[in-house]
Short mmCIF file of C-alpha atoms in Angstrom, two decimals:
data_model
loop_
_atom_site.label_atom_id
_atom_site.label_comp_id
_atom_site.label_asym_id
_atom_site.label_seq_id
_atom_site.Cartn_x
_atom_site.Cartn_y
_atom_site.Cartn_z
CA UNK G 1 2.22 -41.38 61.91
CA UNK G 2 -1.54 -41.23 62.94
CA UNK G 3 -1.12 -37.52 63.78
CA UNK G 4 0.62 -36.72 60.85
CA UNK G 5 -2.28 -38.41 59.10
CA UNK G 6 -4.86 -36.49 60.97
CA UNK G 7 -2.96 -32.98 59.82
CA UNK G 8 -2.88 -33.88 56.42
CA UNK G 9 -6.75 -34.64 56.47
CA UNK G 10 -7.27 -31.32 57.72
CA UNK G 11 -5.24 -29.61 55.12
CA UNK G 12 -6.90 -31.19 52.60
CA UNK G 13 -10.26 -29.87 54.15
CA UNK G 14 -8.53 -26.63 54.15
CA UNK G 15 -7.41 -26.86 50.54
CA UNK G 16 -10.97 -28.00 49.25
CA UNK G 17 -12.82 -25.78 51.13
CA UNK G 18 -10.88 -22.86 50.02
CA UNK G 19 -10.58 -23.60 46.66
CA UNK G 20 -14.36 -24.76 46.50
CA UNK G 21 -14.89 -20.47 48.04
CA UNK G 22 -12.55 -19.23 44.86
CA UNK G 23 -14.65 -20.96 42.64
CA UNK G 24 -18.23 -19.46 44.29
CA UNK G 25 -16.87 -15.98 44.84
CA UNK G 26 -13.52 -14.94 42.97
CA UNK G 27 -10.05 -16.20 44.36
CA UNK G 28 -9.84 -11.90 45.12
CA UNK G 29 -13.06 -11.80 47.24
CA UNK G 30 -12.20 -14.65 49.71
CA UNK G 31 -10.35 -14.25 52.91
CA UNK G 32 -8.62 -16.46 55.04
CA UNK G 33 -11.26 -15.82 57.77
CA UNK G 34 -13.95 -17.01 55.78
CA UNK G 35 -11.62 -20.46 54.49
CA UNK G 36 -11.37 -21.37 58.44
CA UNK G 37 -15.07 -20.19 59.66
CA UNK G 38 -16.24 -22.62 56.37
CA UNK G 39 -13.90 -25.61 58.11
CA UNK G 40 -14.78 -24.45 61.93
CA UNK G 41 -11.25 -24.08 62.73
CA UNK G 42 -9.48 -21.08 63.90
CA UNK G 43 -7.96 -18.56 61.98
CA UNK G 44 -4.69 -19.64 63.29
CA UNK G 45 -4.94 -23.40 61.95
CA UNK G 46 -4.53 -22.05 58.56
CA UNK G 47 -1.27 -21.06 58.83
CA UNK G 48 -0.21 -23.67 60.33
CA UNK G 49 -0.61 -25.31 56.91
CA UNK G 50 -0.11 -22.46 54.27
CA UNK G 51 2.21 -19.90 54.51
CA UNK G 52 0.02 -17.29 52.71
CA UNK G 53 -3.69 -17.36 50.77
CA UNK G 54 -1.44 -18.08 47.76
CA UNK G 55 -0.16 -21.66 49.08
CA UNK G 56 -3.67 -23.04 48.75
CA UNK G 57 -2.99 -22.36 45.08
CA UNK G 58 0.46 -24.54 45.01
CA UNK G 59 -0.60 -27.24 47.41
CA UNK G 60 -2.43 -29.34 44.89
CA UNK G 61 1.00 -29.45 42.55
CA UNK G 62 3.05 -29.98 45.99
CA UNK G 63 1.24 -32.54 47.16
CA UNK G 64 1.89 -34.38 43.35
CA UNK G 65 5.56 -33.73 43.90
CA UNK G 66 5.45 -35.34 47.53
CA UNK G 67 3.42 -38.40 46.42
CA UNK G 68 5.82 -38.62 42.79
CA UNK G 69 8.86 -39.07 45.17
CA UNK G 70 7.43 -42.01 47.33
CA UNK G 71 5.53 -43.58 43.82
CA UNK G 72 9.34 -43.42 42.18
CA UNK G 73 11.13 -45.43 44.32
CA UNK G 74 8.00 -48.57 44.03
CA UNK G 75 8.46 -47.88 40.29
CA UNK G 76 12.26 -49.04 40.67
CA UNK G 77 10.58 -52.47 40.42
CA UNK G 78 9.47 -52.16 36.97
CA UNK G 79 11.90 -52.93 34.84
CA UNK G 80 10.64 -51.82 31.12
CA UNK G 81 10.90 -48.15 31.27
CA UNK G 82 7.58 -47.31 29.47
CA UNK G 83 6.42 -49.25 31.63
CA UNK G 84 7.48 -47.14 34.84
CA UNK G 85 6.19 -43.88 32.85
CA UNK G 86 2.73 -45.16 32.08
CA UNK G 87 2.89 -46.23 36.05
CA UNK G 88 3.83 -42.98 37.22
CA UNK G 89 1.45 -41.25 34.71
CA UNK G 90 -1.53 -43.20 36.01
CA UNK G 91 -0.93 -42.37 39.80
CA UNK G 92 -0.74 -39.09 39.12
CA UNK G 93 -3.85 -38.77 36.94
CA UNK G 94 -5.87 -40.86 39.88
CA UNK G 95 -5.41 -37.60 42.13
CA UNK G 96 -7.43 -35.60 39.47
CA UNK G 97 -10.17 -38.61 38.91
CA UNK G 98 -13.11 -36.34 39.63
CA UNK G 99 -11.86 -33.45 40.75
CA UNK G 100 -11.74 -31.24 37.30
CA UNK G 101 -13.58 -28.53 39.14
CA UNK G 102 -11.03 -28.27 41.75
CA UNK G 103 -8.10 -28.55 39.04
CA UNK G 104 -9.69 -25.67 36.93
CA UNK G 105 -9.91 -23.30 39.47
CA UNK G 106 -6.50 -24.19 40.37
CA UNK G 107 -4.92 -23.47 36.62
CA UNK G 108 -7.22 -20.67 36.21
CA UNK G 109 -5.80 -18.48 39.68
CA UNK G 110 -1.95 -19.58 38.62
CA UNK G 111 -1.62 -18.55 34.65
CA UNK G 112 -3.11 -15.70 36.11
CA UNK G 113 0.02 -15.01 38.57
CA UNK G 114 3.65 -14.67 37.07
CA UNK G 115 4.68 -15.70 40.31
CA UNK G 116 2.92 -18.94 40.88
CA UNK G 117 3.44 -19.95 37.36
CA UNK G 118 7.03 -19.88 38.23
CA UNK G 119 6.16 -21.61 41.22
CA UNK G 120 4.15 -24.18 38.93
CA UNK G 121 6.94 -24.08 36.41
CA UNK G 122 9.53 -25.37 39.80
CA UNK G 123 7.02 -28.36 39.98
CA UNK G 124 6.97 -28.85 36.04
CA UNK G 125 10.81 -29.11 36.63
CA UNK G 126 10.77 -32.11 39.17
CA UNK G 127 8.11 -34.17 37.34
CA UNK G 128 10.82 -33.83 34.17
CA UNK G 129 14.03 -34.74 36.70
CA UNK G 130 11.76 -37.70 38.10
CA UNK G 131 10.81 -38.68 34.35
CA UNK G 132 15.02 -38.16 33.43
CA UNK G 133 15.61 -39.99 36.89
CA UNK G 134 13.49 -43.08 35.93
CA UNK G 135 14.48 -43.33 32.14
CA UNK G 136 18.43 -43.06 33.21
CA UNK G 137 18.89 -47.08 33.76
CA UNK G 138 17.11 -47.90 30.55
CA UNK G 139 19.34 -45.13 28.88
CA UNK G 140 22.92 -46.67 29.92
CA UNK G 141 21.71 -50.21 28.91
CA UNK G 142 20.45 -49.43 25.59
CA UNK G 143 16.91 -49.56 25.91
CA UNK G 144 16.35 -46.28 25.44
CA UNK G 145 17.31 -44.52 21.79
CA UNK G 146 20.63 -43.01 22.52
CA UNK G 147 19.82 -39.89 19.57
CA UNK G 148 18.67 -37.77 21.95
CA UNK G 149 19.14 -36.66 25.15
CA UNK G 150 17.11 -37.63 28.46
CA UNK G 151 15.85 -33.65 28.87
CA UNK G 152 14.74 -33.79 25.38
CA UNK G 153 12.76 -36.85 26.18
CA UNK G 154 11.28 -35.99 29.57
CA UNK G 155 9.91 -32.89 28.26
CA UNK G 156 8.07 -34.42 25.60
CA UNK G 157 6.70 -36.72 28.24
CA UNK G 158 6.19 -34.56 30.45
CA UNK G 159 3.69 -32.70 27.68
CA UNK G 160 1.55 -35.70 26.95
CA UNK G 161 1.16 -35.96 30.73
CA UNK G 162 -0.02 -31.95 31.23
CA UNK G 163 -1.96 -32.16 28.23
CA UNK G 164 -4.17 -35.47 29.74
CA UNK G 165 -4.55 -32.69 32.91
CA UNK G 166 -6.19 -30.60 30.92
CA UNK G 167 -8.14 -33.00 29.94
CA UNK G 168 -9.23 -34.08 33.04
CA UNK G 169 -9.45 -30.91 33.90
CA UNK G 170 -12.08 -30.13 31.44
CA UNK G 171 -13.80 -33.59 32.72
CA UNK G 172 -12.80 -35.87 29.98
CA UNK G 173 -13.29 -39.11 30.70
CA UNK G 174 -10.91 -40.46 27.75
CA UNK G 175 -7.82 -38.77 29.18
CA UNK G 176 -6.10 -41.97 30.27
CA UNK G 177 -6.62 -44.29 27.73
CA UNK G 178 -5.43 -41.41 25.31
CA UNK G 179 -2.19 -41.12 27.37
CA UNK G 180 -1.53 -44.90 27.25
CA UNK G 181 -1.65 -44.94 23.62
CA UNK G 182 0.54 -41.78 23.27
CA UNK G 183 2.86 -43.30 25.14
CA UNK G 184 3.15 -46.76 23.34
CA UNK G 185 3.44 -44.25 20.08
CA UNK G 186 6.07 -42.32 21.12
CA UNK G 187 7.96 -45.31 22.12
CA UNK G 188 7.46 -47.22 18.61
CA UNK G 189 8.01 -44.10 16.82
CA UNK G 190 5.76 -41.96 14.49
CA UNK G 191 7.72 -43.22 11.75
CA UNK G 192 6.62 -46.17 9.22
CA UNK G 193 7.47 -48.38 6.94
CA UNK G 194 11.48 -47.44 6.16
CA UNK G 195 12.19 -48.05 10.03
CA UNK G 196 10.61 -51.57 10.05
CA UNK G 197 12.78 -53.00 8.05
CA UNK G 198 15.57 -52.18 10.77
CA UNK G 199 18.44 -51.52 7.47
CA UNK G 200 17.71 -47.67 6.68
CA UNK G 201 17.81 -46.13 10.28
CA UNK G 202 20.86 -44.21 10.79
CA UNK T 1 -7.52 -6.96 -0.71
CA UNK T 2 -5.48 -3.25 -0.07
CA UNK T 3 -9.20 -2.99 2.39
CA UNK T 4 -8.70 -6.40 3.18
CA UNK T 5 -5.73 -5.66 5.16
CA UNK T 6 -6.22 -2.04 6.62
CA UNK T 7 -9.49 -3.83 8.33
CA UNK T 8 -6.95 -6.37 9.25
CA UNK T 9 -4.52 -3.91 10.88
CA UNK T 10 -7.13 -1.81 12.47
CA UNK T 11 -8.72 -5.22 13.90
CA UNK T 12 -4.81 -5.69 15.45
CA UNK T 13 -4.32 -3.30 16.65
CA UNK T 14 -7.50 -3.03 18.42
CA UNK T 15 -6.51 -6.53 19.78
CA UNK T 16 -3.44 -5.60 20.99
CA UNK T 17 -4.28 -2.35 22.55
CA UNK T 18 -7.06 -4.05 24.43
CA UNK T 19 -4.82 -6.81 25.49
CA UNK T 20 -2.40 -4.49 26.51
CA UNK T 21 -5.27 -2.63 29.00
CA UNK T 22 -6.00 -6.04 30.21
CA UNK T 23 -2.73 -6.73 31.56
CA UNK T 24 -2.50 -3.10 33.28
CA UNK T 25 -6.29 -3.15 34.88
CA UNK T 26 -7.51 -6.55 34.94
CA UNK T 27 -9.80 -7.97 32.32
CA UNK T 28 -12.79 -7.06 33.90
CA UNK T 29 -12.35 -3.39 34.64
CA UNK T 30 -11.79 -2.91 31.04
CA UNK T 31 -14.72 -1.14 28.77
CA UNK T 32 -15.14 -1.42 25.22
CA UNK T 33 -14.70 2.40 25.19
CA UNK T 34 -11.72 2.54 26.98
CA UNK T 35 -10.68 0.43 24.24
CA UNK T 36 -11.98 2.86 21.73
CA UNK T 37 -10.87 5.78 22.99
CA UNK T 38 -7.32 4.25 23.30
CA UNK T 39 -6.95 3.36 19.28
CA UNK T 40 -8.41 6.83 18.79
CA UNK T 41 -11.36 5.06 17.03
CA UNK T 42 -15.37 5.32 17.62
CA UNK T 43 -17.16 2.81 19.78
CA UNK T 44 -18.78 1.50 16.86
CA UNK T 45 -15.48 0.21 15.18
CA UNK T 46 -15.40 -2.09 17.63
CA UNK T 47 -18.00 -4.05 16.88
CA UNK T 48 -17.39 -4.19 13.12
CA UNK T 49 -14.67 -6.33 14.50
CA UNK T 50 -15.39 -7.64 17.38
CA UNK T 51 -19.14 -9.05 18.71
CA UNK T 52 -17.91 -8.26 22.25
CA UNK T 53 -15.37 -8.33 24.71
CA UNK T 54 -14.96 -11.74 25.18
CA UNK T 55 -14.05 -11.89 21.45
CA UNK T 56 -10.85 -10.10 21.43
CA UNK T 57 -9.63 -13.05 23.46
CA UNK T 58 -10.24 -15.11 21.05
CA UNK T 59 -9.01 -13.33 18.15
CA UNK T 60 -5.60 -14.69 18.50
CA UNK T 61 -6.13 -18.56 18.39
CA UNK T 62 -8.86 -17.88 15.58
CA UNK T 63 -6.33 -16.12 13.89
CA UNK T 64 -4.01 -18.74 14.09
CA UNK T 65 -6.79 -21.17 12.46
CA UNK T 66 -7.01 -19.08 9.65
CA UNK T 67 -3.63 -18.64 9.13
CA UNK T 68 -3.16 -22.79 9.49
CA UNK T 69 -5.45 -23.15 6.91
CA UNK T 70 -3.47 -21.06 4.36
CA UNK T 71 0.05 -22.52 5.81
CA UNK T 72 -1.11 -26.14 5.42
CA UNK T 73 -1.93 -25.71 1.90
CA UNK T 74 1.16 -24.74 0.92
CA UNK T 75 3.18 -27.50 3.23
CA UNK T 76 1.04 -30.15 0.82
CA UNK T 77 4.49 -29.27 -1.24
CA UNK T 78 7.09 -31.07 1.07
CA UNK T 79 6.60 -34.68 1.01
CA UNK T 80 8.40 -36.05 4.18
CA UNK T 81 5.41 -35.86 6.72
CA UNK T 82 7.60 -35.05 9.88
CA UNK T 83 9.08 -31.98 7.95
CA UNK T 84 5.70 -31.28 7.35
CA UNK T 85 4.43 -30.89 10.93
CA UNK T 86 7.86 -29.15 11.52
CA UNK T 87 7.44 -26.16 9.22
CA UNK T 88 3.69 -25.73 10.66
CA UNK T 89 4.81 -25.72 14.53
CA UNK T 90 7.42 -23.33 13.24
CA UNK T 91 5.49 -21.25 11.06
CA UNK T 92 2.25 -21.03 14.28
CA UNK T 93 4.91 -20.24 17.08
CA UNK T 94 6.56 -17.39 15.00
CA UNK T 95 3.33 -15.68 15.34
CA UNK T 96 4.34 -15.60 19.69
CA UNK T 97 7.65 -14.20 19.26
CA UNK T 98 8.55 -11.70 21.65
CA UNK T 99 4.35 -11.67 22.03
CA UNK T 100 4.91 -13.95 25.31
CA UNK T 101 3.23 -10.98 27.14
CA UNK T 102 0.04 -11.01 24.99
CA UNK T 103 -0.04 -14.64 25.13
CA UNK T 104 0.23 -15.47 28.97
CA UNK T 105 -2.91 -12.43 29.24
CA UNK T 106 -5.20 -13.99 26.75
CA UNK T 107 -4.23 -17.95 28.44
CA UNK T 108 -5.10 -16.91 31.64
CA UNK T 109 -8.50 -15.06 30.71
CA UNK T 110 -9.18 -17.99 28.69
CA UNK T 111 -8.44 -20.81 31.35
CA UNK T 112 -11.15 -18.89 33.62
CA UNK T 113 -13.52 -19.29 31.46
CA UNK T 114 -15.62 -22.19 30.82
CA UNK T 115 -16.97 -20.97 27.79
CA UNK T 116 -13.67 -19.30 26.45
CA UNK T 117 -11.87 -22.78 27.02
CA UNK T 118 -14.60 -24.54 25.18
CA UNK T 119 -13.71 -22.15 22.17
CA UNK T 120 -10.30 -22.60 22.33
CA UNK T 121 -10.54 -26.74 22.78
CA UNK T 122 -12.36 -26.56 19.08
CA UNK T 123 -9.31 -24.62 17.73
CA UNK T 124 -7.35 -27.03 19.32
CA UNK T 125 -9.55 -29.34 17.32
CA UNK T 126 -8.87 -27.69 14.40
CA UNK T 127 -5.32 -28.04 15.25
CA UNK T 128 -5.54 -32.00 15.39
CA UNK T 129 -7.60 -31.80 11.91
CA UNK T 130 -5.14 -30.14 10.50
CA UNK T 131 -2.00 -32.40 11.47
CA UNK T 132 -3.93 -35.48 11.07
CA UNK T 133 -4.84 -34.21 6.95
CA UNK T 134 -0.99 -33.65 6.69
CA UNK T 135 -0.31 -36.60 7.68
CA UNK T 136 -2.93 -38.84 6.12
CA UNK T 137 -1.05 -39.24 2.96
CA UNK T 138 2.22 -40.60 4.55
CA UNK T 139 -0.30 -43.13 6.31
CA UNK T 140 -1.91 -43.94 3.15
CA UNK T 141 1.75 -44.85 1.74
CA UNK T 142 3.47 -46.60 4.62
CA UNK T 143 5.65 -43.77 5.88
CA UNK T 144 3.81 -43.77 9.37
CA UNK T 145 3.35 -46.01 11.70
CA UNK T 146 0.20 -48.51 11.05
CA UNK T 147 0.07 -49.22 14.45
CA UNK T 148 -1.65 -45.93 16.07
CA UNK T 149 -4.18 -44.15 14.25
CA UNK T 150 -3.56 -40.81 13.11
CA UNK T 151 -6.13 -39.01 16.22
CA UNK T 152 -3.13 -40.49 18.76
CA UNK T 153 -0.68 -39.08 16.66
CA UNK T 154 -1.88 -35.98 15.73
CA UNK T 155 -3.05 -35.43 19.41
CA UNK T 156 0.28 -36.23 21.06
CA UNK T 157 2.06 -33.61 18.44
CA UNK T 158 -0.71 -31.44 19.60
CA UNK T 159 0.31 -31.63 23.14
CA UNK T 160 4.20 -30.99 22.26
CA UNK T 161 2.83 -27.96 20.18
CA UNK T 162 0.97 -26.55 22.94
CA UNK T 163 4.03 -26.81 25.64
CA UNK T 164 5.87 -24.59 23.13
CA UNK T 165 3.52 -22.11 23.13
CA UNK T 166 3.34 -22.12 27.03
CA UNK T 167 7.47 -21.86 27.33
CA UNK T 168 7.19 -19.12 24.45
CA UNK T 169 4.69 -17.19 26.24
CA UNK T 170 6.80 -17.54 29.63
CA UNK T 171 9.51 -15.94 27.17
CA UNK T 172 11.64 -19.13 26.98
CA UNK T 173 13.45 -18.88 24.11
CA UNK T 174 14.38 -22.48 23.79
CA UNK T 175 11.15 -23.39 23.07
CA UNK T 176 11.52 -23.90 19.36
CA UNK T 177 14.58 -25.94 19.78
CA UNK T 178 13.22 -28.44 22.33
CA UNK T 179 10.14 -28.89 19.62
CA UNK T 180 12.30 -29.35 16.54
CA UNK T 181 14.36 -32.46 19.10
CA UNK T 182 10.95 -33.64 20.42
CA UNK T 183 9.75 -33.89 17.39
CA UNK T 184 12.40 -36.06 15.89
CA UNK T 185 12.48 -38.24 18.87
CA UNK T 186 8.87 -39.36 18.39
CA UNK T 187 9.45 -39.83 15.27
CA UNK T 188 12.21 -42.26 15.91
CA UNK T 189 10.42 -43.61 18.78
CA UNK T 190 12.50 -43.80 22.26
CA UNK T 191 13.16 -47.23 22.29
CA UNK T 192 16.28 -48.31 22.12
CA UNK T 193 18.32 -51.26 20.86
CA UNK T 194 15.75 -53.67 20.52
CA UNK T 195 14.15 -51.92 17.82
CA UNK T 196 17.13 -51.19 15.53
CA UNK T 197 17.72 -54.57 15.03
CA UNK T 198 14.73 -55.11 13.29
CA UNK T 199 14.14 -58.43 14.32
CA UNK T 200 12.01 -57.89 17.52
CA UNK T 201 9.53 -54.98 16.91
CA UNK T 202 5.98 -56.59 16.39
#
């Protein structure tokens, strides 16, 4: 456990080194030699943690996907389902709590490349099943409106969450809060008056 | 207005053939007269159109502003405000289809950026105006929720809007479907049986 601790440290140094040498110089212009002389490590170390120069690039959204598995399965616990979503939402935002500079770069490198977008797009696709995964309880017991289907609303989730990335991304500070209260309004409905009185809804 | 639109076309077409050399040789190895001599056109066409490079990437979004502007005027017609925001979404993503080549070039420029992505968070900006005007009047007479204000609102269908666009330009063709259910679903809310009632919601 302690050594498997110790390797992840180091592959975050890895990671934050490299990506901190994409943002000085061009992703292009840096080579794996320079990422391990910058950690003192040995060429070798490197891959021993990423495959390929392009892994650095999917190991921030990996590492979300690890950590969203284990945070799921605490979030069990909760039992009101927006609840569990604004839970999940805010341990996934922490990561990014200061790191906009390393998130840009990030983005930046993988619109850029068809191949990690669909690599990204993979990642996309678990934080939606994890979203659907969550939400399915609340679905069979009613607590969840039964017009439309879980994909339908995981996705929408799912782009209140990327768009609070950005945000944080861009290093705004309001991010969170904005989520939270996107969240309680997509749960209450956009709708006004004619749904309150709980007669006209079909 | 016959001018009008030739300068229009021209101003296209310059766009597109510049996006176009993008794609093949990287923005950056691109010249203004490579441009030029593409469209057939002096250098000095260019920048009748264009102040510089960096301009032609933001030619599409700004178009898209201009064209909101005239689209939102008209939508002032329908009076149910989610049919409103429906027919914009429809009538700005119609502008991407089969584009989702042009559009994933001109994203990842733009996320590189820092100044490019400052540019396009005030058209985003303009975006939220815009929704949040259409919608004002169904606040004013009770037909939206009282409990958000129209910024959370308008920013959440925002961040729908702009997933669209990403799945359009990754050539999904879905994408206008999974809007049209999103939308309704936030406009029902996601709750379930507790709110139909009536009785319970606050």
């Amino acid at each position: 456990m302690l050594r498997e601790a110790r390797k992840n440290e180091l592959k975050e140094k890895l990671f934050r080194t490299a990506v901190e040498l994409f943002r000085e110089k061009g992703y292009e212009n840096v080579t794996v030699d320079e990422i391990t002389s910058a950690c003192g490590v040995a060429k070798g170390t490197f891959f021993n943690h990423f495959a390929k120069k392009d892994h650095v690039l999917l190991y921030l959204g990996r590492s979300q996907v690890e950590r969203m598995e284990e945070i799921a399965i605490k979030l069990r616990q909760i039992s009101d389902p927006k609840e569990r979503v604004r839970s999940l939402f805010r341990s996934l935002l922490s990561r990014y709590e200061n790191e906009g500079h390393l998130l840009r770069v990030v983005m930046a490198e993988t619109v850029r490349s068809a191949l990690l977008l669909s690599e990204e797009e993979k990642l996309a696709g678990e934080l939606r099943k994890v979203l659907a995964e969550l939400l399915e309880e609340a679905a069979e017991d009613g607590r969840l409106t039964k017009r439309f289907g879980l994909p339908v609303l995981a996705s929408a989730l799912c782009a209140l969450y990327f768009q609070a990335m950005m945000m944080t991304a861009s290093g705004d500070k309001e991010a969170q809060k904005l989520l939270d209260e996107q969240l309680d309004a997509v749960w209450d409905g956009f709708g006004g008056a004619e749904r309150t009185d709980g007669g006209t809804r079909p």
